[in-house]
Each structure stands twice: as structure tokens, then as C-alpha cells.
Amino acid sequence: MKKLGITLSSFIIDEQRKLGNKASGQFTGLLNDITIACKSIANLVNQGDLAGVLGATKSENAMGDVQKKMDLIANDLFIDALENNGHCAGMASEELDEILTLPEGKPRGKYLVTFDPLDGSSNMDINMDVGAIFSVLRAPADKENPTAEDFAQPGTEQVAAGYCLYGPSSMMVLTTGNGVNGFTLCSSIGEFILTHPHMEIPSDTSEYAINSSNQRFWEAPVQKYIEDCNQGEEGPLGKRYNMRWVAAMVGEIHRILCRGGVFLYPIDERNREVGGKLRLLYEGNPMAMIVEQAGGAANTGYGRIMEVQPNGDPHQRVPVIMGSKNEVEKILSYHAAD
Ligand code: AFP
């Protein structure tokens, strides 16, 4: 008989056991809450138009992006899973203008959660990869309700980070600061099963991901690096590069975890003042933790992403260069030479 394997629930309980009596079980409960939200979203994403979840709404989020129906549904599912069980004290989401504290009477937990409930949602209507990204921080012990300042913790303070990719199969990829493990959702039993233990990013690569339609706006070091990649064997990098663009960071980072590569969303002329395009608290930091835990590197071009001091805006933006360690270092040498 084929063995069931290690489920995400039993993996998380085992991690808790390793902490002995230091663990109260809240963290285990919190990860289970997030898992339930992701399973519910996976179910709807898989059904697509049959579940009536395609298309846009008339509303915009704090960044001015038109919200897709599924953005709002996924956001509600995360909130619902996190606000009822006493593991979470507050949330910050791409789809909420301000941080969210718990309604009166709900039990407060020890953790703050930031999330992008449906990353790459413009892929929803064309049946391509989308995902959820989340980061777990400690809540202040001395307050009933956290404030935006309590979320302003650098990425190095994250307790856990993960993403759920809704692709041909749904996968949860998780780090609690002790390596990275990937779990595939078995739809017949409704459980994530450990299929990708100890994920490691190859240090070298010849594959990059960047939205080339922004090329004329990029800063000079990125322009030069991509120009050199595109010269192939004849250029200064001496090898032929391949390019990919999923338009969902979850898809890009998953590919990089599986076979290496670099993903860039650099500062460009249009977003210099706001600091970039991607968001620090629920895109840059959690993905940086996962990438570093898998042996890769994650930098802004000017320093480690996880060392950026947040400014208190839950939607703060950050430039992103992450993936295979040696290639990220190569890109940083272009910055250093600029
Ligand atoms: P959406 O969630 O609004 O689709 O944005 C996705 C994203 O934040 C990130 O996941 C992608 O890498 C990036 O934006 C894609 O941006 P463009 O293709 O528009 O440059």
C-alpha cells in the first residue's frame, strides 16, 4: 500500500515538539489557520468560473490596483481563518488600507500576520499561476491592540514565512527559520503532504526574470546587467541566458526554489520616490526569508531586504533582486561599479 507520507499538520506539530515545553501550541494553531485559508482559496481558484470567482470589482486597494473578485474573497478567507481562534493579534493585508485589529470580544493571540491573499491576481482570469504570501511576526505582549508601528519590524524578526502556489497543483512552501519545506495539496484527502523536503536554490544560474517592458525606466546597473545577459556567449558574462516572466512573484520564486534563477523588480524612474513596486511587509520580507533559508540571496541592490527598517506604512515598497546566490552577487557587483 502507498504510504500517506508526512502531512503539513503533523510536520508543524513535530516542529513544535522540538521546542519542548517552550511552545504553547499557539504557533502551531496559527499555521493551521493559515493552511485552512489557503486550502479554501485553492478550492475556489481551482473551480474558476464554475465558482463565479473570475473578473474584477469596481473597487481599488491602497495602491490603486483594481481589485479582482478573488482578491476580496481570498482576503476575507484569510481574515476569517485568523480572527477567530486566538492565535493572531492583528493583520496587514495588500487588500486592506490600514492594519486590522480583532473585533471586540475575540481572543487575542501572540502573533501578527501580514499577507498578500492573492498575489498575481491579474493571472486569475487567464487560468495562470496565482498564490498567497504570508509573514508571521511577534505581537507586542503589553497591548490589547497592535498599531501600525508594531508591524514595522525588519524581516530578520520574522518567526515564519511562506507562500501557497495555486498552479497545476497547489503547494505550500514554508520556513520557520530552519530550512524550507514544500507540501503538495492532495485534493482527495484535503491535506498538504511533504513532497519537497529541504528545498535548496542552486547557487549558479543562467535564467533571469524581469518585466522587460520597463527596461527604459530601470536604473543603470540593472540595464547593464540585462544587456550583458542578452549578449550570451559573446558578452562579458560568457554564457547564454534564458528569460521567464510569470507576472506572479509566487510563481517566479517557486521556479527559483526548484531550479535556480534570479527575479528582479528594481527601482525604476517611475517608482523611485515610493521605493519600488513590490511591498516590503507581505512580498519582499517573506520571500527574502524563504530564499535565504533555501541558500539564496535577497537584496535591494543597496543592502539585504530583511535589514530594511520599515517606516510604519504597511504598504511600504522595496526594490527586489533575489534568487541564486552567485548571480545575485554578480548583479550587486554592477551596483557597486556604478
Ligand atoms: P498583482 O497581484 O496586482 O497581479 O501583482 C503581482 C505583482 O505584485 C508580483 O507578484 C509580480 O511579480 C508583479 O506584480 C508583476 O508586475 P507586472 O507584470 O505588472 O510588472
Short mmCIF file of C-alpha atoms and ligand atoms in Angstrom, two decimals:
data_model
loop_
_atom_site.label_atom_id
_atom_site.label_comp_id
_atom_site.label_asym_id
_atom_site.label_seq_id
_atom_site.Cartn_x
_atom_site.Cartn_y
_atom_site.Cartn_z
CA MET A 1 0.00 0.00 0.00
CA LYS A 2 1.25 3.51 -0.82
CA LYS A 3 2.16 5.37 2.37
CA LEU A 4 0.33 8.61 3.23
CA GLY A 5 3.57 10.48 3.93
CA ILE A 6 4.09 13.44 6.28
CA THR A 7 1.19 15.87 6.35
CA LEU A 8 1.72 19.60 6.92
CA SER A 9 -0.26 19.34 10.17
CA SER A 10 1.95 16.56 11.54
CA PHE A 11 5.09 18.39 10.31
CA ILE A 12 4.08 21.55 12.20
CA ILE A 13 3.24 19.58 15.37
CA ASP A 14 6.63 17.87 15.14
CA GLU A 15 8.39 21.26 14.84
CA GLN A 16 6.52 22.34 17.98
CA ARG A 17 7.58 19.17 19.81
CA LYS A 18 11.24 20.02 19.12
CA LEU A 19 10.75 23.20 21.15
CA GLY A 20 9.80 21.11 24.22
CA ASN A 21 7.71 22.92 26.84
CA LYS A 22 8.73 26.33 25.43
CA ALA A 23 5.89 26.07 22.91
CA SER A 24 2.32 26.88 23.90
CA GLY A 25 0.78 25.48 20.72
CA GLN A 26 -0.33 28.94 19.51
CA PHE A 27 2.16 28.99 16.66
CA THR A 28 1.04 25.53 15.53
CA GLY A 29 -2.55 26.75 15.70
CA LEU A 30 -1.70 29.89 13.71
CA LEU A 31 -0.05 27.91 10.90
CA ASN A 32 -3.08 25.63 10.82
CA ASP A 33 -5.36 28.69 10.49
CA ILE A 34 -3.28 29.93 7.52
CA THR A 35 -3.35 26.44 5.99
CA ILE A 36 -7.15 26.35 6.19
CA ALA A 37 -7.40 29.74 4.47
CA CYS A 38 -5.07 28.53 1.70
CA LYS A 39 -7.00 25.28 1.20
CA SER A 40 -10.27 27.20 0.90
CA ILE A 41 -8.70 29.60 -1.64
CA ALA A 42 -7.17 26.67 -3.59
CA ASN A 43 -10.61 25.11 -3.86
CA LEU A 44 -12.16 28.27 -5.34
CA VAL A 45 -9.20 29.06 -7.62
CA ASN A 46 -9.36 25.50 -9.00
CA GLN A 47 -13.05 25.84 -9.80
CA GLY A 48 -12.51 29.21 -11.52
CA ASP A 49 -15.50 30.36 -13.50
CA LEU A 50 -17.57 27.42 -12.20
CA ALA A 51 -17.40 29.06 -8.76
CA GLY A 52 -18.16 32.52 -10.21
CA VAL A 53 -14.87 33.97 -8.89
CA LEU A 54 -13.37 35.45 -12.08
CA GLY A 55 -13.48 39.11 -13.07
CA ALA A 56 -12.94 42.47 -11.40
CA THR A 57 -14.84 44.51 -8.82
CA LYS A 58 -15.36 48.28 -9.00
CA SER A 59 -13.07 48.93 -6.02
CA GLU A 60 -9.35 49.74 -5.74
CA ASN A 61 -6.86 48.81 -3.00
CA ALA A 62 -4.49 51.19 -1.14
CA MET A 63 -2.03 51.05 -4.08
CA GLY A 64 -4.70 51.99 -6.61
CA ASP A 65 -4.88 48.49 -8.18
CA VAL A 66 -8.35 47.45 -9.30
CA GLN A 67 -9.38 44.59 -7.01
CA LYS A 68 -10.36 41.31 -8.59
CA LYS A 69 -13.33 39.42 -7.14
CA MET A 70 -10.98 36.71 -5.96
CA ASP A 71 -8.67 39.29 -4.25
CA LEU A 72 -11.52 40.20 -1.92
CA ILE A 73 -12.72 36.63 -1.40
CA ALA A 74 -9.17 35.44 -0.58
CA ASN A 75 -8.71 38.39 1.78
CA ASP A 76 -11.95 37.56 3.62
CA LEU A 77 -10.94 33.90 3.91
CA PHE A 78 -7.59 34.85 5.50
CA ILE A 79 -9.29 37.22 7.95
CA ASP A 80 -11.95 34.67 8.82
CA ALA A 81 -9.35 31.96 9.48
CA LEU A 82 -7.16 34.27 11.59
CA GLU A 83 -9.57 36.28 13.71
CA ASN A 84 -11.48 33.52 15.45
CA ASN A 85 -9.02 31.16 17.07
CA GLY A 86 -6.93 33.23 19.50
CA HIS A 87 -3.58 32.83 17.72
CA CYS A 88 -3.36 36.20 15.97
CA ALA A 89 -3.50 39.76 17.38
CA GLY A 90 -3.56 41.76 14.14
CA MET A 91 -3.17 41.62 10.39
CA ALA A 92 -1.86 43.70 7.49
CA SER A 93 -3.04 42.79 4.00
CA GLU A 94 -2.46 44.08 0.49
CA GLU A 95 -6.23 44.41 0.24
CA LEU A 96 -6.75 46.50 3.42
CA ASP A 97 -5.89 50.21 3.56
CA GLU A 98 -4.95 50.03 7.25
CA ILE A 99 -3.85 47.28 9.62
CA LEU A 100 -6.67 45.20 11.06
CA THR A 101 -7.12 44.57 14.78
CA LEU A 102 -9.55 41.97 16.09
CA PRO A 103 -13.19 42.79 16.81
CA GLU A 104 -14.17 43.31 20.45
CA GLY A 105 -14.60 40.01 22.29
CA LYS A 106 -12.39 37.88 20.01
CA PRO A 107 -9.45 36.20 21.79
CA ARG A 108 -6.03 37.84 21.06
CA GLY A 109 -3.03 35.70 20.19
CA LYS A 110 0.73 36.23 20.27
CA TYR A 111 1.30 36.82 16.55
CA LEU A 112 0.88 39.41 13.81
CA VAL A 113 0.33 38.18 10.25
CA THR A 114 0.95 40.13 7.05
CA PHE A 115 -0.30 38.70 3.76
CA ASP A 116 -0.94 39.18 0.10
CA PRO A 117 -4.00 36.92 -0.14
CA LEU A 118 -3.90 36.57 -3.93
CA ASP A 119 -0.57 37.52 -5.47
CA GLY A 120 -0.62 37.82 -9.26
CA SER A 121 -4.40 38.17 -9.33
CA SER A 122 -4.29 39.57 -12.88
CA ASN A 123 -3.46 35.96 -13.83
CA MET A 124 -6.75 34.73 -12.36
CA ASP A 125 -8.89 35.38 -15.44
CA ILE A 126 -6.44 33.65 -17.80
CA ASN A 127 -6.12 30.50 -15.66
CA MET A 128 -2.44 31.03 -14.87
CA ASP A 129 -0.45 30.82 -11.61
CA VAL A 130 -1.58 32.85 -8.61
CA GLY A 131 -0.62 32.46 -4.97
CA ALA A 132 -0.75 33.70 -1.39
CA ILE A 133 2.26 35.09 0.52
CA PHE A 134 2.42 35.45 4.30
CA SER A 135 4.78 36.53 7.07
CA VAL A 136 4.46 35.93 10.82
CA LEU A 137 5.80 38.43 13.39
CA ARG A 138 5.52 38.57 17.19
CA ALA A 139 2.81 40.85 18.59
CA PRO A 140 3.68 43.19 21.46
CA ALA A 141 2.91 41.42 24.75
CA ASP A 142 1.79 44.52 26.61
CA LYS A 143 -1.07 45.76 24.42
CA GLU A 144 -4.63 44.73 23.69
CA ASN A 145 -4.48 46.00 20.09
CA PRO A 146 -1.31 46.35 17.97
CA THR A 147 -0.68 49.55 15.98
CA ALA A 148 0.93 50.02 12.55
CA GLU A 149 4.26 50.70 14.34
CA ASP A 150 4.14 47.19 15.82
CA PHE A 151 4.23 45.78 12.29
CA ALA A 152 7.31 47.90 11.49
CA GLN A 153 9.75 45.10 12.30
CA PRO A 154 12.62 44.28 9.93
CA GLY A 155 12.40 40.95 8.09
CA THR A 156 15.08 39.50 10.35
CA GLU A 157 12.41 39.44 13.10
CA GLN A 158 10.06 37.15 11.15
CA VAL A 159 9.07 33.99 13.02
CA ALA A 160 7.88 32.23 9.87
CA ALA A 161 7.17 32.95 6.23
CA GLY A 162 5.52 31.04 3.44
CA TYR A 163 3.57 31.03 0.25
CA CYS A 164 0.90 28.89 -1.30
CA LEU A 165 1.14 28.49 -5.05
CA TYR A 166 -2.12 27.72 -6.87
CA GLY A 167 -0.72 26.25 -10.07
CA PRO A 168 -1.27 22.93 -11.84
CA SER A 169 -1.06 21.59 -8.30
CA SER A 170 -1.37 23.65 -5.12
CA MET A 171 1.77 23.81 -2.99
CA MET A 172 2.51 25.29 0.42
CA VAL A 173 6.15 26.28 0.92
CA LEU A 174 7.10 27.16 4.47
CA THR A 175 10.03 28.24 6.60
CA THR A 176 10.11 28.62 10.36
CA GLY A 177 13.78 29.62 10.24
CA ASN A 178 15.04 26.07 9.95
CA GLY A 179 15.23 25.47 6.18
CA VAL A 180 12.45 25.40 3.61
CA ASN A 181 9.97 22.59 3.00
CA GLY A 182 7.33 22.20 0.29
CA PHE A 183 3.99 20.39 0.60
CA THR A 184 1.64 19.44 -2.23
CA LEU A 185 -2.13 19.53 -1.69
CA CYS A 186 -3.70 16.11 -2.17
CA SER A 187 -7.21 17.11 -3.19
CA SER A 188 -8.71 13.70 -2.48
CA ILE A 189 -7.88 13.84 1.25
CA GLY A 190 -7.63 17.64 1.59
CA GLU A 191 -4.14 17.58 3.14
CA PHE A 192 -0.82 19.12 2.18
CA ILE A 193 1.78 16.30 2.00
CA LEU A 194 5.55 16.85 2.31
CA THR A 195 6.86 16.36 -1.22
CA HIS A 196 9.80 18.79 -1.35
CA PRO A 197 11.86 18.44 1.87
CA HIS A 198 14.86 20.78 2.44
CA MET A 199 14.46 22.87 -0.69
CA GLU A 200 17.74 24.44 -1.81
CA ILE A 201 18.33 27.02 -4.51
CA PRO A 202 21.28 26.19 -6.79
CA SER A 203 23.95 28.89 -6.31
CA ASP A 204 24.53 29.36 -10.04
CA THR A 205 22.03 30.03 -12.80
CA SER A 206 21.64 31.35 -16.31
CA GLU A 207 17.94 32.26 -16.02
CA TYR A 208 16.54 35.67 -15.09
CA ALA A 209 13.03 37.04 -14.61
CA ILE A 210 12.26 40.73 -15.11
CA ASN A 211 9.47 42.69 -16.80
CA SER A 212 11.45 43.83 -19.84
CA SER A 213 8.74 46.24 -20.95
CA ASN A 214 10.03 48.54 -18.16
CA GLN A 215 13.59 48.40 -19.48
CA ARG A 216 13.86 52.10 -20.38
CA PHE A 217 12.98 53.08 -16.79
CA TRP A 218 15.41 50.76 -14.93
CA GLU A 219 18.37 52.10 -13.02
CA ALA A 220 21.74 51.89 -14.81
CA PRO A 221 23.27 48.79 -13.10
CA VAL A 222 20.21 46.67 -13.92
CA GLN A 223 20.18 47.98 -17.53
CA LYS A 224 23.84 46.95 -17.90
CA TYR A 225 23.39 43.52 -16.28
CA ILE A 226 20.44 42.55 -18.51
CA GLU A 227 22.23 43.95 -21.58
CA ASP A 228 25.23 41.73 -20.74
CA CYS A 229 22.98 38.66 -20.16
CA ASN A 230 21.39 39.20 -23.56
CA GLN A 231 24.77 39.19 -25.32
CA GLY A 232 25.05 35.50 -24.41
CA GLU A 233 28.32 33.60 -25.02
CA GLU A 234 29.84 36.58 -26.85
CA GLY A 235 29.18 39.01 -23.97
CA PRO A 236 31.15 39.70 -20.77
CA LEU A 237 29.18 37.07 -18.79
CA GLY A 238 30.28 34.40 -21.27
CA LYS A 239 27.10 32.30 -21.28
CA ARG A 240 23.67 32.16 -22.82
CA TYR A 241 20.78 33.27 -20.57
CA ASN A 242 17.13 32.28 -20.61
CA MET A 243 14.26 34.58 -19.52
CA ARG A 244 10.90 33.83 -17.82
CA TRP A 245 8.05 36.08 -16.59
CA VAL A 246 5.05 34.59 -14.75
CA ALA A 247 3.76 38.02 -13.53
CA ALA A 248 3.14 36.50 -10.10
CA MET A 249 6.04 36.64 -7.65
CA VAL A 250 4.92 33.34 -6.09
CA GLY A 251 5.40 31.60 -9.44
CA GLU A 252 8.83 33.21 -10.00
CA ILE A 253 10.13 32.33 -6.53
CA HIS A 254 8.79 28.79 -6.75
CA ARG A 255 10.61 28.25 -10.05
CA ILE A 256 13.80 29.65 -8.49
CA LEU A 257 13.46 27.29 -5.49
CA CYS A 258 13.02 24.35 -7.87
CA ARG A 259 15.75 25.07 -10.44
CA GLY A 260 17.53 28.35 -9.61
CA GLY A 261 17.33 31.74 -11.26
CA VAL A 262 17.08 35.41 -10.31
CA PHE A 263 13.98 37.58 -10.01
CA LEU A 264 14.28 41.35 -10.29
CA TYR A 265 11.76 44.11 -9.65
CA PRO A 266 14.20 47.02 -9.42
CA ILE A 267 13.70 50.68 -8.64
CA ASP A 268 12.80 52.48 -11.84
CA GLU A 269 12.38 56.14 -12.72
CA ARG A 270 8.63 55.99 -12.19
CA ASN A 271 8.67 54.47 -8.72
CA ARG A 272 11.95 55.86 -7.31
CA GLU A 273 10.16 58.17 -4.88
CA VAL A 274 7.98 55.41 -3.40
CA GLY A 275 10.92 52.99 -3.24
CA GLY A 276 9.97 50.38 -5.85
CA LYS A 277 6.90 48.37 -6.86
CA LEU A 278 6.71 45.32 -4.58
CA ARG A 279 5.64 45.60 -0.96
CA LEU A 280 8.13 45.05 1.88
CA LEU A 281 5.95 43.53 4.60
CA TYR A 282 3.99 40.95 2.64
CA GLU A 283 6.08 40.35 -0.51
CA GLY A 284 9.75 41.36 -0.06
CA ASN A 285 10.37 40.16 3.51
CA PRO A 286 8.60 36.76 3.46
CA MET A 287 10.09 35.85 0.08
CA ALA A 288 13.53 37.05 1.23
CA MET A 289 13.32 34.80 4.31
CA ILE A 290 12.33 31.80 2.18
CA VAL A 291 15.06 32.48 -0.40
CA GLU A 292 17.78 32.98 2.23
CA GLN A 293 16.66 29.91 4.17
CA ALA A 294 16.99 27.93 0.92
CA GLY A 295 20.58 29.15 0.46
CA GLY A 296 19.83 32.04 -1.92
CA ALA A 297 20.27 35.80 -1.52
CA ALA A 298 17.74 38.66 -1.38
CA ASN A 299 18.88 42.25 -1.78
CA THR A 300 17.54 45.67 -2.77
CA GLY A 301 20.71 46.46 -4.75
CA TYR A 302 21.85 48.51 -1.75
CA GLY A 303 21.53 46.05 1.15
CA ARG A 304 19.80 42.93 2.44
CA ILE A 305 16.00 43.15 2.07
CA MET A 306 15.44 41.70 5.54
CA GLU A 307 17.53 44.50 7.08
CA VAL A 308 15.41 47.32 5.64
CA GLN A 309 13.87 49.20 8.59
CA PRO A 310 10.12 49.53 7.88
CA ASN A 311 8.70 53.05 8.12
CA GLY A 312 5.31 52.20 9.64
CA ASP A 313 3.40 52.20 6.33
CA PRO A 314 2.01 48.65 5.91
CA HIS A 315 2.25 49.11 2.13
CA GLN A 316 5.86 50.34 2.02
CA ARG A 317 7.59 49.34 -1.22
CA VAL A 318 11.04 47.88 -1.80
CA PRO A 319 13.26 47.08 -4.80
CA VAL A 320 13.84 43.33 -5.16
CA ILE A 321 16.74 41.28 -6.50
CA MET A 322 16.59 37.69 -5.25
CA GLY A 323 17.47 34.12 -6.11
CA SER A 324 20.62 32.11 -6.82
CA LYS A 325 23.34 33.43 -4.54
CA ASN A 326 26.23 33.82 -7.00
CA GLU A 327 24.02 35.51 -9.61
CA VAL A 328 22.61 37.98 -7.05
CA GLU A 329 26.21 38.77 -6.07
CA LYS A 330 27.05 39.31 -9.73
CA ILE A 331 24.18 41.84 -10.02
CA LEU A 332 25.39 43.57 -6.84
CA SER A 333 28.83 43.95 -8.41
CA TYR A 334 27.13 46.01 -11.18
CA HIS A 335 25.64 48.22 -8.45
CA ALA A 336 29.00 48.53 -6.73
CA ALA A 337 30.67 49.54 -10.00
CA ASP A 338 28.02 52.19 -10.79
P1 AFP B 1 -0.88 41.64 -8.87
O1 AFP B 1 -1.13 40.81 -7.63
O2 AFP B 1 -1.52 43.01 -8.78
O3 AFP B 1 -1.23 40.92 -10.15
O4 AFP B 1 0.70 41.97 -8.90
C1 AFP B 1 1.63 40.95 -8.88
C2 AFP B 1 2.95 41.52 -8.51
O5 AFP B 1 2.88 42.24 -7.31
C3 AFP B 1 4.05 40.46 -8.41
O6 AFP B 1 3.61 39.26 -7.92
C4 AFP B 1 4.58 40.37 -9.82
O7 AFP B 1 5.89 39.94 -9.88
C5 AFP B 1 4.43 41.77 -10.33
O8 AFP B 1 3.41 42.38 -9.54
C6 AFP B 1 4.05 41.79 -11.78
O9 AFP B 1 4.02 43.08 -12.21
P2 AFP B 1 3.98 43.49 -13.77
O10 AFP B 1 3.92 42.26 -14.61
O11 AFP B 1 2.78 44.34 -13.85
O12 AFP B 1 5.24 44.25 -13.99
#
